[in-house]
Amino acid sequence: MTSTNGLRCSVAFVAALFAPLVFLGGSGAALLGMILWGIGMALTESVLLSLVAGVVEPAKRATAFGLFDTGFGVAWFAGSALMGVLYQISIAGLVIFSVLVQLMALVFFTIAGFGQSGRGTGARAAR
């Protein structure tokens, strides 16, 4: 794991703590949780989009980005719907689900080797 990948994974791990802070803490904890969620979103967006740019040839990138965003949007909707159901049933269940899904993403980031030489950044892959 490179230092860049390690930093990304560390930030993503910290961002996974947003749900307990937002749903189980007071207003100060909720604010901190929202900041962590924003950090996690920025990390996710940049890493995933750079991966698409880095592994798809330039002539097919527009289609790849369209397919990626479609899949991302469908998954976001499904996850949000499930989280809405969990919110009605059990806030603790919602928090556990959210943290587990975030931590599972870290496993996939590590397996995919984001941040390793030649993978995960369009600039390096284009050279």
Short mmCIF file of N, CA and C in Angstrom, two decimals:
data_model
loop_
_atom_site.label_atom_id
_atom_site.label_comp_id
_atom_site.label_asym_id
_atom_site.label_seq_id
_atom_site.Cartn_x
_atom_site.Cartn_y
_atom_site.Cartn_z
N MET A 1 0.85 -1.17 0.00
CA MET A 1 0.00 0.00 0.00
C MET A 1 0.89 1.23 0.00
N THR A 2 0.67 2.14 -0.92
CA THR A 2 1.47 3.34 -0.98
C THR A 2 1.01 4.31 0.09
N SER A 3 1.83 5.35 0.33
CA SER A 3 1.44 6.32 1.35
C SER A 3 0.19 7.07 0.94
N THR A 4 0.01 7.32 -0.37
CA THR A 4 -1.21 7.97 -0.85
C THR A 4 -2.42 7.10 -0.57
N ASN A 5 -2.31 5.81 -0.87
CA ASN A 5 -3.42 4.90 -0.61
C ASN A 5 -3.69 4.80 0.89
N GLY A 6 -2.63 4.76 1.68
CA GLY A 6 -2.79 4.71 3.13
C GLY A 6 -3.51 5.94 3.66
N LEU A 7 -3.16 7.11 3.13
CA LEU A 7 -3.82 8.35 3.55
C LEU A 7 -5.29 8.31 3.16
N ARG A 8 -5.58 7.87 1.92
CA ARG A 8 -6.97 7.79 1.48
C ARG A 8 -7.77 6.84 2.36
N CYS A 9 -7.18 5.69 2.67
CA CYS A 9 -7.88 4.72 3.51
C CYS A 9 -8.08 5.26 4.92
N SER A 10 -7.09 5.98 5.44
CA SER A 10 -7.22 6.56 6.78
C SER A 10 -8.34 7.59 6.81
N VAL A 11 -8.38 8.45 5.79
CA VAL A 11 -9.43 9.47 5.74
C VAL A 11 -10.79 8.81 5.57
N ALA A 12 -10.86 7.78 4.73
CA ALA A 12 -12.13 7.07 4.53
C ALA A 12 -12.58 6.39 5.82
N PHE A 13 -11.63 5.84 6.58
CA PHE A 13 -11.98 5.21 7.85
C PHE A 13 -12.56 6.25 8.81
N VAL A 14 -11.92 7.40 8.89
CA VAL A 14 -12.42 8.47 9.77
C VAL A 14 -13.80 8.92 9.29
N ALA A 15 -13.98 9.02 7.97
CA ALA A 15 -15.27 9.44 7.42
C ALA A 15 -16.37 8.43 7.74
N ALA A 16 -16.00 7.17 7.96
CA ALA A 16 -17.00 6.14 8.30
C ALA A 16 -17.64 6.43 9.65
N LEU A 17 -17.00 7.26 10.44
CA LEU A 17 -17.54 7.59 11.76
C LEU A 17 -18.64 8.64 11.72
N PHE A 18 -18.98 9.12 10.50
CA PHE A 18 -19.97 10.18 10.43
C PHE A 18 -21.33 9.76 10.99
N ALA A 19 -21.77 8.55 10.69
CA ALA A 19 -23.13 8.14 11.08
C ALA A 19 -23.34 8.12 12.59
N PRO A 20 -22.42 7.53 13.37
CA PRO A 20 -22.64 7.58 14.81
C PRO A 20 -22.69 9.02 15.34
N LEU A 21 -21.84 9.88 14.78
CA LEU A 21 -21.82 11.27 15.24
C LEU A 21 -23.11 11.99 14.87
N VAL A 22 -23.58 11.79 13.63
CA VAL A 22 -24.78 12.50 13.17
C VAL A 22 -26.04 12.00 13.86
N PHE A 23 -26.18 10.68 13.99
CA PHE A 23 -27.44 10.13 14.48
C PHE A 23 -27.47 9.88 15.98
N LEU A 24 -26.32 9.76 16.61
CA LEU A 24 -26.32 9.42 18.03
C LEU A 24 -25.78 10.52 18.93
N GLY A 25 -25.22 11.57 18.35
CA GLY A 25 -24.63 12.64 19.14
C GLY A 25 -25.53 13.86 19.19
N GLY A 26 -25.05 14.88 19.86
CA GLY A 26 -25.76 16.15 19.92
C GLY A 26 -25.46 16.98 18.69
N SER A 27 -25.79 18.28 18.75
CA SER A 27 -25.63 19.15 17.58
C SER A 27 -24.16 19.34 17.21
N GLY A 28 -23.27 19.44 18.19
CA GLY A 28 -21.84 19.57 17.88
C GLY A 28 -21.29 18.32 17.21
N ALA A 29 -21.69 17.16 17.71
CA ALA A 29 -21.26 15.90 17.11
C ALA A 29 -21.84 15.77 15.71
N ALA A 30 -23.09 16.20 15.52
CA ALA A 30 -23.72 16.13 14.20
C ALA A 30 -22.96 17.00 13.20
N LEU A 31 -22.53 18.18 13.63
CA LEU A 31 -21.75 19.06 12.75
C LEU A 31 -20.43 18.39 12.37
N LEU A 32 -19.74 17.82 13.33
CA LEU A 32 -18.49 17.10 13.04
C LEU A 32 -18.75 15.93 12.10
N GLY A 33 -19.84 15.21 12.32
CA GLY A 33 -20.21 14.10 11.46
C GLY A 33 -20.46 14.54 10.03
N MET A 34 -21.12 15.70 9.86
CA MET A 34 -21.37 16.21 8.51
C MET A 34 -20.06 16.60 7.82
N ILE A 35 -19.12 17.14 8.58
CA ILE A 35 -17.81 17.47 8.01
C ILE A 35 -17.10 16.20 7.56
N LEU A 36 -17.14 15.17 8.40
CA LEU A 36 -16.51 13.89 8.03
C LEU A 36 -17.18 13.28 6.81
N TRP A 37 -18.51 13.39 6.72
CA TRP A 37 -19.22 12.88 5.56
C TRP A 37 -18.77 13.60 4.30
N GLY A 38 -18.61 14.91 4.37
CA GLY A 38 -18.13 15.69 3.23
C GLY A 38 -16.74 15.28 2.80
N ILE A 39 -15.87 15.03 3.77
CA ILE A 39 -14.52 14.56 3.46
C ILE A 39 -14.59 13.22 2.75
N GLY A 40 -15.42 12.33 3.26
CA GLY A 40 -15.59 11.02 2.64
C GLY A 40 -16.12 11.12 1.23
N MET A 41 -17.08 12.02 0.99
CA MET A 41 -17.63 12.19 -0.36
C MET A 41 -16.57 12.73 -1.31
N ALA A 42 -15.80 13.71 -0.86
CA ALA A 42 -14.75 14.27 -1.72
C ALA A 42 -13.73 13.20 -2.07
N LEU A 43 -13.37 12.39 -1.11
CA LEU A 43 -12.42 11.31 -1.34
C LEU A 43 -12.98 10.30 -2.32
N THR A 44 -14.19 9.88 -2.10
CA THR A 44 -14.82 8.87 -2.95
C THR A 44 -14.95 9.37 -4.39
N GLU A 45 -15.47 10.57 -4.54
CA GLU A 45 -15.68 11.12 -5.88
C GLU A 45 -14.36 11.22 -6.64
N SER A 46 -13.33 11.75 -6.01
CA SER A 46 -12.06 11.94 -6.71
C SER A 46 -11.40 10.61 -7.05
N VAL A 47 -11.42 9.67 -6.12
CA VAL A 47 -10.76 8.39 -6.36
C VAL A 47 -11.48 7.60 -7.44
N LEU A 48 -12.78 7.51 -7.36
CA LEU A 48 -13.52 6.70 -8.33
C LEU A 48 -13.49 7.29 -9.73
N LEU A 49 -13.61 8.62 -9.83
CA LEU A 49 -13.56 9.23 -11.15
C LEU A 49 -12.17 9.13 -11.76
N SER A 50 -11.13 9.23 -10.93
CA SER A 50 -9.77 9.09 -11.47
C SER A 50 -9.53 7.65 -11.92
N LEU A 51 -10.14 6.70 -11.24
CA LEU A 51 -10.01 5.30 -11.66
C LEU A 51 -10.62 5.11 -13.04
N VAL A 52 -11.82 5.64 -13.25
CA VAL A 52 -12.48 5.51 -14.55
C VAL A 52 -11.61 6.15 -15.63
N ALA A 53 -11.11 7.34 -15.37
CA ALA A 53 -10.27 8.03 -16.36
C ALA A 53 -8.98 7.26 -16.63
N GLY A 54 -8.47 6.59 -15.61
CA GLY A 54 -7.20 5.90 -15.76
C GLY A 54 -7.27 4.56 -16.46
N VAL A 55 -8.42 3.93 -16.47
CA VAL A 55 -8.50 2.58 -17.05
C VAL A 55 -9.27 2.52 -18.36
N VAL A 56 -9.86 3.63 -18.78
CA VAL A 56 -10.65 3.63 -20.01
C VAL A 56 -9.93 4.50 -21.05
N GLU A 57 -9.86 3.99 -22.26
CA GLU A 57 -9.19 4.75 -23.32
C GLU A 57 -9.96 6.04 -23.59
N PRO A 58 -9.25 7.11 -23.98
CA PRO A 58 -9.88 8.42 -24.14
C PRO A 58 -11.12 8.44 -25.02
N ALA A 59 -11.15 7.67 -26.08
CA ALA A 59 -12.30 7.68 -26.99
C ALA A 59 -13.57 7.15 -26.35
N LYS A 60 -13.45 6.38 -25.27
CA LYS A 60 -14.62 5.78 -24.63
C LYS A 60 -14.91 6.36 -23.24
N ARG A 61 -14.19 7.40 -22.85
CA ARG A 61 -14.36 7.93 -21.50
C ARG A 61 -15.74 8.52 -21.25
N ALA A 62 -16.30 9.22 -22.23
CA ALA A 62 -17.63 9.82 -22.03
C ALA A 62 -18.66 8.74 -21.73
N THR A 63 -18.62 7.65 -22.49
CA THR A 63 -19.54 6.54 -22.24
C THR A 63 -19.27 5.91 -20.89
N ALA A 64 -17.99 5.74 -20.56
CA ALA A 64 -17.63 5.14 -19.27
C ALA A 64 -18.11 6.00 -18.11
N PHE A 65 -17.93 7.32 -18.21
CA PHE A 65 -18.40 8.20 -17.14
C PHE A 65 -19.92 8.15 -17.03
N GLY A 66 -20.61 8.09 -18.16
CA GLY A 66 -22.07 7.99 -18.14
C GLY A 66 -22.54 6.71 -17.48
N LEU A 67 -21.92 5.60 -17.83
CA LEU A 67 -22.28 4.31 -17.22
C LEU A 67 -21.94 4.30 -15.73
N PHE A 68 -20.77 4.83 -15.40
CA PHE A 68 -20.37 4.89 -14.00
C PHE A 68 -21.36 5.72 -13.19
N ASP A 69 -21.67 6.92 -13.68
CA ASP A 69 -22.60 7.79 -12.94
C ASP A 69 -23.99 7.18 -12.84
N THR A 70 -24.42 6.46 -13.85
CA THR A 70 -25.72 5.78 -13.79
C THR A 70 -25.71 4.73 -12.69
N GLY A 71 -24.68 3.88 -12.71
CA GLY A 71 -24.57 2.85 -11.67
C GLY A 71 -24.44 3.45 -10.28
N PHE A 72 -23.64 4.49 -10.17
CA PHE A 72 -23.45 5.16 -8.88
C PHE A 72 -24.77 5.74 -8.38
N GLY A 73 -25.51 6.36 -9.30
CA GLY A 73 -26.80 6.95 -8.92
C GLY A 73 -27.83 5.92 -8.49
N VAL A 74 -27.89 4.81 -9.22
CA VAL A 74 -28.83 3.73 -8.86
C VAL A 74 -28.45 3.15 -7.50
N ALA A 75 -27.16 2.92 -7.28
CA ALA A 75 -26.71 2.38 -5.99
C ALA A 75 -26.98 3.39 -4.87
N TRP A 76 -26.75 4.67 -5.14
CA TRP A 76 -27.00 5.71 -4.13
C TRP A 76 -28.49 5.71 -3.76
N PHE A 77 -29.36 5.63 -4.77
CA PHE A 77 -30.80 5.61 -4.50
C PHE A 77 -31.19 4.38 -3.68
N ALA A 78 -30.69 3.21 -4.08
CA ALA A 78 -31.02 1.98 -3.36
C ALA A 78 -30.53 2.05 -1.91
N GLY A 79 -29.31 2.53 -1.72
CA GLY A 79 -28.78 2.66 -0.37
C GLY A 79 -29.56 3.66 0.46
N SER A 80 -29.94 4.77 -0.15
CA SER A 80 -30.72 5.78 0.56
C SER A 80 -32.10 5.25 0.93
N ALA A 81 -32.73 4.50 0.04
CA ALA A 81 -34.04 3.91 0.34
C ALA A 81 -33.93 2.93 1.50
N LEU A 82 -32.90 2.08 1.46
CA LEU A 82 -32.68 1.13 2.55
C LEU A 82 -32.42 1.86 3.86
N MET A 83 -31.62 2.91 3.80
CA MET A 83 -31.33 3.67 5.02
C MET A 83 -32.58 4.36 5.55
N GLY A 84 -33.47 4.80 4.65
CA GLY A 84 -34.73 5.39 5.09
C GLY A 84 -35.59 4.38 5.82
N VAL A 85 -35.63 3.14 5.32
CA VAL A 85 -36.38 2.07 6.00
C VAL A 85 -35.75 1.79 7.36
N LEU A 86 -34.42 1.68 7.38
CA LEU A 86 -33.72 1.42 8.65
C LEU A 86 -33.96 2.54 9.65
N TYR A 87 -34.02 3.78 9.18
CA TYR A 87 -34.27 4.92 10.06
C TYR A 87 -35.63 4.79 10.75
N GLN A 88 -36.62 4.27 10.02
CA GLN A 88 -37.95 4.09 10.61
C GLN A 88 -37.98 2.94 11.60
N ILE A 89 -37.12 1.94 11.37
CA ILE A 89 -37.12 0.75 12.22
C ILE A 89 -36.20 0.91 13.42
N SER A 90 -34.95 1.32 13.15
CA SER A 90 -33.96 1.40 14.22
C SER A 90 -32.82 2.32 13.81
N ILE A 91 -32.65 3.40 14.55
CA ILE A 91 -31.54 4.31 14.26
C ILE A 91 -30.21 3.60 14.50
N ALA A 92 -30.14 2.77 15.52
CA ALA A 92 -28.91 2.02 15.78
C ALA A 92 -28.60 1.09 14.60
N GLY A 93 -29.61 0.46 14.03
CA GLY A 93 -29.43 -0.39 12.86
C GLY A 93 -28.94 0.41 11.66
N LEU A 94 -29.46 1.62 11.51
CA LEU A 94 -29.01 2.50 10.44
C LEU A 94 -27.53 2.84 10.61
N VAL A 95 -27.13 3.17 11.81
CA VAL A 95 -25.73 3.51 12.09
C VAL A 95 -24.82 2.32 11.82
N ILE A 96 -25.21 1.16 12.29
CA ILE A 96 -24.40 -0.05 12.08
C ILE A 96 -24.28 -0.35 10.59
N PHE A 97 -25.38 -0.28 9.86
CA PHE A 97 -25.35 -0.51 8.42
C PHE A 97 -24.42 0.47 7.73
N SER A 98 -24.53 1.74 8.07
CA SER A 98 -23.72 2.78 7.43
C SER A 98 -22.24 2.56 7.67
N VAL A 99 -21.87 2.29 8.91
CA VAL A 99 -20.45 2.07 9.24
C VAL A 99 -19.93 0.82 8.54
N LEU A 100 -20.70 -0.25 8.55
CA LEU A 100 -20.25 -1.49 7.90
C LEU A 100 -20.05 -1.31 6.39
N VAL A 101 -20.96 -0.59 5.74
CA VAL A 101 -20.82 -0.37 4.31
C VAL A 101 -19.59 0.48 4.01
N GLN A 102 -19.35 1.49 4.83
CA GLN A 102 -18.15 2.33 4.65
C GLN A 102 -16.89 1.49 4.82
N LEU A 103 -16.86 0.64 5.81
CA LEU A 103 -15.68 -0.18 6.05
C LEU A 103 -15.49 -1.22 4.94
N MET A 104 -16.59 -1.73 4.40
CA MET A 104 -16.48 -2.66 3.26
C MET A 104 -15.87 -1.96 2.06
N ALA A 105 -16.20 -0.69 1.88
CA ALA A 105 -15.62 0.07 0.77
C ALA A 105 -14.11 0.17 0.92
N LEU A 106 -13.63 0.30 2.15
CA LEU A 106 -12.18 0.34 2.38
C LEU A 106 -11.51 -0.94 1.92
N VAL A 107 -12.17 -2.07 2.14
CA VAL A 107 -11.62 -3.35 1.71
C VAL A 107 -11.48 -3.35 0.19
N PHE A 108 -12.52 -2.88 -0.50
CA PHE A 108 -12.46 -2.85 -1.96
C PHE A 108 -11.42 -1.86 -2.46
N PHE A 109 -11.28 -0.71 -1.80
CA PHE A 109 -10.26 0.26 -2.19
C PHE A 109 -8.88 -0.37 -2.06
N THR A 110 -8.66 -1.10 -0.98
CA THR A 110 -7.36 -1.73 -0.75
C THR A 110 -7.09 -2.82 -1.78
N ILE A 111 -8.09 -3.65 -2.04
CA ILE A 111 -7.92 -4.73 -3.03
C ILE A 111 -7.64 -4.15 -4.41
N ALA A 112 -8.34 -3.09 -4.77
CA ALA A 112 -8.16 -2.48 -6.09
C ALA A 112 -6.83 -1.76 -6.19
N GLY A 113 -6.21 -1.44 -5.06
CA GLY A 113 -4.90 -0.80 -5.07
C GLY A 113 -4.93 0.64 -5.51
N PHE A 114 -5.99 1.38 -5.15
CA PHE A 114 -6.05 2.78 -5.53
C PHE A 114 -4.83 3.50 -4.99
N GLY A 115 -4.25 4.32 -5.83
CA GLY A 115 -3.08 5.10 -5.44
C GLY A 115 -1.78 4.42 -5.79
N GLN A 116 -1.82 3.18 -6.26
CA GLN A 116 -0.58 2.51 -6.64
C GLN A 116 -0.15 2.99 -8.01
N SER A 117 1.11 2.89 -8.29
CA SER A 117 1.67 3.38 -9.54
C SER A 117 0.93 2.81 -10.74
N GLY A 118 0.46 3.72 -11.60
CA GLY A 118 -0.19 3.30 -12.84
C GLY A 118 -1.66 2.99 -12.71
N ARG A 119 -2.21 3.01 -11.50
CA ARG A 119 -3.62 2.72 -11.33
C ARG A 119 -4.25 3.80 -10.46
N GLY A 120 -5.46 4.14 -10.80
CA GLY A 120 -6.23 5.02 -9.95
C GLY A 120 -6.09 6.49 -10.28
N THR A 121 -5.19 6.88 -11.17
CA THR A 121 -5.13 8.28 -11.57
C THR A 121 -5.00 8.37 -13.07
N GLY A 122 -5.85 9.15 -13.66
CA GLY A 122 -5.82 9.31 -15.10
C GLY A 122 -4.52 9.93 -15.59
N ALA A 123 -3.93 10.82 -14.80
CA ALA A 123 -2.70 11.49 -15.23
C ALA A 123 -1.56 10.48 -15.39
N ARG A 124 -1.43 9.58 -14.45
CA ARG A 124 -0.35 8.60 -14.52
C ARG A 124 -0.61 7.58 -15.62
N ALA A 125 -1.87 7.17 -15.76
CA ALA A 125 -2.20 6.15 -16.74
C ALA A 125 -2.07 6.69 -18.16
N ALA A 126 -2.24 8.00 -18.35
CA ALA A 126 -2.18 8.59 -19.67
C ALA A 126 -0.73 8.75 -20.15
N ARG A 127 0.22 8.72 -19.25
CA ARG A 127 1.64 8.91 -19.62
C ARG A 127 2.22 7.73 -20.30
#
